[in-house]
Coordinates of C-alpha atoms and ligand atoms in Angstrom, one line a residue:
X19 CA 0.0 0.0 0.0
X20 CA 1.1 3.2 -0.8
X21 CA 2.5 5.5 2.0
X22 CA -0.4 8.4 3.0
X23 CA 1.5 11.9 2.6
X24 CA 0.4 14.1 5.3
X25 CA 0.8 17.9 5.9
X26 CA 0.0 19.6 9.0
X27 CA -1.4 23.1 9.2
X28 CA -0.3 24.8 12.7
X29 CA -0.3 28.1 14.3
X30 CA 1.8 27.5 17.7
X31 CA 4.1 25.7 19.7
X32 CA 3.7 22.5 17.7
X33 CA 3.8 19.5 19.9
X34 CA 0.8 17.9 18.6
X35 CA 3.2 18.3 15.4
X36 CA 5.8 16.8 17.2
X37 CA 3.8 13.8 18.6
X38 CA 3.2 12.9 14.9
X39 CA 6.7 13.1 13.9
X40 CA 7.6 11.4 16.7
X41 CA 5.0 8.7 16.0
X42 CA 6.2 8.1 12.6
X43 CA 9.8 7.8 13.6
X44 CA 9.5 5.2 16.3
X45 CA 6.8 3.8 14.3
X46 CA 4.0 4.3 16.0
X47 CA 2.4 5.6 13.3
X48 CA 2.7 3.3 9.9
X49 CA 2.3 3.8 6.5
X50 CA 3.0 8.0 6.9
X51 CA 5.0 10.4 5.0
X52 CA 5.0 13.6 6.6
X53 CA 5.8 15.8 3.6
X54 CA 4.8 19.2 4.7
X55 CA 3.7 21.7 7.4
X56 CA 2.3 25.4 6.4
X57 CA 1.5 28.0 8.8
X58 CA 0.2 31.1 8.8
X59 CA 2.3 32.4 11.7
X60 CA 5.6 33.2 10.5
X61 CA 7.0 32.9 13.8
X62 CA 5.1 29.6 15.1
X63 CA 7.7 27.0 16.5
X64 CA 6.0 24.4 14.6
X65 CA 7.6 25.6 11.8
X66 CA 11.0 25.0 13.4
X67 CA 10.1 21.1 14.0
X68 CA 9.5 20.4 10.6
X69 CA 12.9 21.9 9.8
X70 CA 14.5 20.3 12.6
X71 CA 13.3 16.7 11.2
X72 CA 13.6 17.8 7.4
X73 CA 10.3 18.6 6.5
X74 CA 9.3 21.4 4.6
X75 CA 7.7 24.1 6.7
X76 CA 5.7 26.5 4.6
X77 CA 4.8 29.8 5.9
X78 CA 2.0 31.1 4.1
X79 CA 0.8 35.1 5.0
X80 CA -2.9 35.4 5.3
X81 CA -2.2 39.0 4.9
X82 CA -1.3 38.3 1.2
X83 CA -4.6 37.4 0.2
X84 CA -7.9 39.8 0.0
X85 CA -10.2 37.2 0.9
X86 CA -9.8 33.9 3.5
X87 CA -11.1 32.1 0.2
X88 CA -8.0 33.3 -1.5
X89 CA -5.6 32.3 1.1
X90 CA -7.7 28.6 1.7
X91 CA -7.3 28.2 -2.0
X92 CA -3.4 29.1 -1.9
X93 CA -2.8 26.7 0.6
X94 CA -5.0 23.8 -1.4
X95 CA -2.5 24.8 -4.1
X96 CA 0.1 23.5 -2.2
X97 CA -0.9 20.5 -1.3
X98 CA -2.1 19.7 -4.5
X99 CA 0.9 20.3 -6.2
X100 CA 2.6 18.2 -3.2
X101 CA -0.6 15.4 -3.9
X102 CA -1.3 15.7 -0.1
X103 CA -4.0 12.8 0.9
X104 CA -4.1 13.8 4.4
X105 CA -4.5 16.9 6.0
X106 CA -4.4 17.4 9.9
X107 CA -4.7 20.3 12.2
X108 CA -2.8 20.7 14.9
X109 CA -3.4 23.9 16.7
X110 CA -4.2 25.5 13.6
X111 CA -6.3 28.8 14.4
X112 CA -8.1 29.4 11.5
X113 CA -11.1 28.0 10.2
X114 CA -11.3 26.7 6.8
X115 CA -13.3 27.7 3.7
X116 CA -15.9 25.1 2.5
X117 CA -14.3 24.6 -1.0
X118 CA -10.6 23.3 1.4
X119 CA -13.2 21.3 3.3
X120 CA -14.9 19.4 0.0
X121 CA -11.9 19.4 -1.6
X122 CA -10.3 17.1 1.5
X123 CA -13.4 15.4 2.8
X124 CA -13.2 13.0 5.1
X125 CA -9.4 13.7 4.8
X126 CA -8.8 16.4 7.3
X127 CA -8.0 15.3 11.1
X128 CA -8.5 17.9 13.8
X129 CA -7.7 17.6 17.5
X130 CA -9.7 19.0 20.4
X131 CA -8.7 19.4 24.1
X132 CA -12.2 18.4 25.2
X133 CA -14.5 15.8 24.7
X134 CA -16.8 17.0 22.0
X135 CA -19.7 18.2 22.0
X136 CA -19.3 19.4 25.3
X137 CA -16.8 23.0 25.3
X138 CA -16.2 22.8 21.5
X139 CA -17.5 24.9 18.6
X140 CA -16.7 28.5 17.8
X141 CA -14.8 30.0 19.8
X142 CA -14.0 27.0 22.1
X143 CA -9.8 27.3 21.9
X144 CA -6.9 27.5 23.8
X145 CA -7.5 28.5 27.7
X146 CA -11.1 29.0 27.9
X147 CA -11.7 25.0 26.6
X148 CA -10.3 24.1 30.5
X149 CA -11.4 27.5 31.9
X150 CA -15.5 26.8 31.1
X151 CA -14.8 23.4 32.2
X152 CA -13.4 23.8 35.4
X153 CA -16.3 26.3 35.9
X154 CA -19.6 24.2 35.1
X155 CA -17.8 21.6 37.5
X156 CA -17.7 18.6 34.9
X157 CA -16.1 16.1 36.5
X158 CA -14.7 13.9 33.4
X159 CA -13.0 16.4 30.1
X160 CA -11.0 15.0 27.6
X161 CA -9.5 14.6 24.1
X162 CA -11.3 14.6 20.8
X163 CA -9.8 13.3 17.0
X164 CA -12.4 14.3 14.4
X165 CA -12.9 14.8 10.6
X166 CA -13.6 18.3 9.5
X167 CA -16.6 18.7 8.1
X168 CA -18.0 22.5 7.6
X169 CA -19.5 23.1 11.0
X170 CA -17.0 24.0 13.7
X171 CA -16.2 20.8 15.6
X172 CA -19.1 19.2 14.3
X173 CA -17.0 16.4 12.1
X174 CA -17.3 12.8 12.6
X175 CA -15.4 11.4 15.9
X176 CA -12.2 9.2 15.4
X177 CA -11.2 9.0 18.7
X178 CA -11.7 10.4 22.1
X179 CA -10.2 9.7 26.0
X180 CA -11.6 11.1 29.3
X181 CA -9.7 12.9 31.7
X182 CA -10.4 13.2 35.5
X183 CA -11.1 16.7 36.3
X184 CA -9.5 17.3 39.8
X185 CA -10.5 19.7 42.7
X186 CA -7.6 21.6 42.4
X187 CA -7.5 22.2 38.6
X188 CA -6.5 25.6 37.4
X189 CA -7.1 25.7 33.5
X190 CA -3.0 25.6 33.2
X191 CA -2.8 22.2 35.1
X192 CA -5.7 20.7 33.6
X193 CA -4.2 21.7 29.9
X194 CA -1.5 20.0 31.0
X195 CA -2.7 16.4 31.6
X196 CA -5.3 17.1 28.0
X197 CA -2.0 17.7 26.1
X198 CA -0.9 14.3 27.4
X199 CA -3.3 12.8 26.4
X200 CA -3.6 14.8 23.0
X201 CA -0.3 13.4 22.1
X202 CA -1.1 9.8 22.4
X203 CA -4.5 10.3 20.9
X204 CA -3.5 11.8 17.5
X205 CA -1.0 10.1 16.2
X206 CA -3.4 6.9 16.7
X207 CA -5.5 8.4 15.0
X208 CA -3.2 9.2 12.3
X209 CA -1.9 5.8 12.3
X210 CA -5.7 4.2 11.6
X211 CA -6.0 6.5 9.2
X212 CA -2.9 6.0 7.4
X213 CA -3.7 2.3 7.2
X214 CA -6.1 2.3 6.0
X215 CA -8.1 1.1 9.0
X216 CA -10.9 3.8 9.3
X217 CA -14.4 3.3 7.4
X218 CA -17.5 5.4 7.9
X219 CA -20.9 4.6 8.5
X220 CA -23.2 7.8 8.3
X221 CA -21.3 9.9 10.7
X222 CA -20.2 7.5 12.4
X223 CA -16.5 5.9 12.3
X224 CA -15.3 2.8 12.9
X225 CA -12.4 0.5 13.3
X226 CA -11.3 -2.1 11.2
X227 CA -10.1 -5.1 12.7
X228 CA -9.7 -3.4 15.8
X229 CA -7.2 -1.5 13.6
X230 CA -5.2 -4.7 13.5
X231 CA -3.5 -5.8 9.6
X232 CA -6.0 -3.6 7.9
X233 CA -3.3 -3.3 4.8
X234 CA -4.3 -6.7 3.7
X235 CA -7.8 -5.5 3.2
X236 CA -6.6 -3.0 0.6
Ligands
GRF321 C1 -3.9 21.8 21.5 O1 -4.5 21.9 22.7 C2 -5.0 21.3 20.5 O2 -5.9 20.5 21.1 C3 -5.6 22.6 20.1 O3 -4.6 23.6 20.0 C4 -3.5 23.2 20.9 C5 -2.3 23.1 20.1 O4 -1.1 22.9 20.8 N1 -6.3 22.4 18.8 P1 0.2 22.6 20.1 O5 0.5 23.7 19.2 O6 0.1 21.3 19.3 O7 1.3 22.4 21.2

């Protein structure tokens, strides 16, 4: 089976970036080549991973563009040219246009530090995810893998794990032990994808095999 090429769109820090590259090298992940990560932060440290592990890292200015269809569209150019199968988000920031969405559907993997539906959708990011959590007094949050469909966290669910929320959480430490389990999550994900070992039913997605030797059913 041909490998999956892969590019990650990020905005940050990156180590959702770096649990994938990670993943592939110590083969965690199978069947991957990580070919490219873009960002539209010229300074985001995920762009300095990929160029520590050889990848090419792709800064693309939003300001260069008139519309956010314009920019979407440059970036699809990119990956086109690069034939890109698989697109994931990690910490990306922006949301993408419909035509990026159709033109990768079912093909874009996003990864959210709750467990969605609850605390997700627009303007569910960063510090107030753990913040409104620790404040409605849930006492289970979480990771979330999805597809990207055009909602906003709406996207059929690859993959999710609970995390206790403690007493004494401050949004910082309760991050903390989400991004933990963020990196184990996604590059799992990755991995099922990658083999090939994902199949949908309505918006529902299940696991070959238990994702066990799902090459041989290609
Ligand atoms: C993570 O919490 C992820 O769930 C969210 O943005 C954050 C990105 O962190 N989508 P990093 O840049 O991967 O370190």
């Amino acid at each position: 089976m041909a490998k999956t090429k892969i590019a990650v769109l990020a905005s940050g820090r990156g180590t959702n970036l770096q649990s994938v590259i990670d993943g592939i090298k110590n083969g965690i992940v199978g069947n991957a080549d990580l070919r490219l990560v873009v960002s539209d932060k010229e300074k985001a440290y995920a762009l300095e991973r990929a160029k520590n592990s050889g990848i090419e890292a792709l800064w693309i200015d939003p300001r260069a563009y008139e519309s956010d269809d314009g920019y979407n569209n440059a970036i699809l150019r990119e990956l086109k040219d690069r034939d890109i199968d698989l697109v994931v988000l990690a910490g990306y920031m922006r949301i993408l246009s419909k035509s990026f969405v159709r033109a990768y559907k079912n093909a874009i993997i996003n990864i959210h530090p709750s467990l969605i539906p609850s605390f997700s959708g627009r303007g569910y990011y960063g510090e107030r995810v753990h913040r409104e959590v620790i404040e409605y007094g849930v006492k289970v949050t979480g990771a979330t893998v999805h597809f990207v469909d055009e909602g906003t966290d709406t996207g059929p669910i690859i993959l999710q794990q609970a995390v206790q929320v403690l007493g004494e959480d401050t949004p910082e430490s309760l991050a903390k032990r989400v991004l933990e389990v963020e990196h184990a999550l996604l590059p799992r994900a990755v991995d099922l994808y990658c083999r090939g070992c994902l199949r949908m039913e309505g918006r529902k997605v299940l696991v070959k095999n238990g994702g066990a030797l799902c090459e041989k059913e290609h």
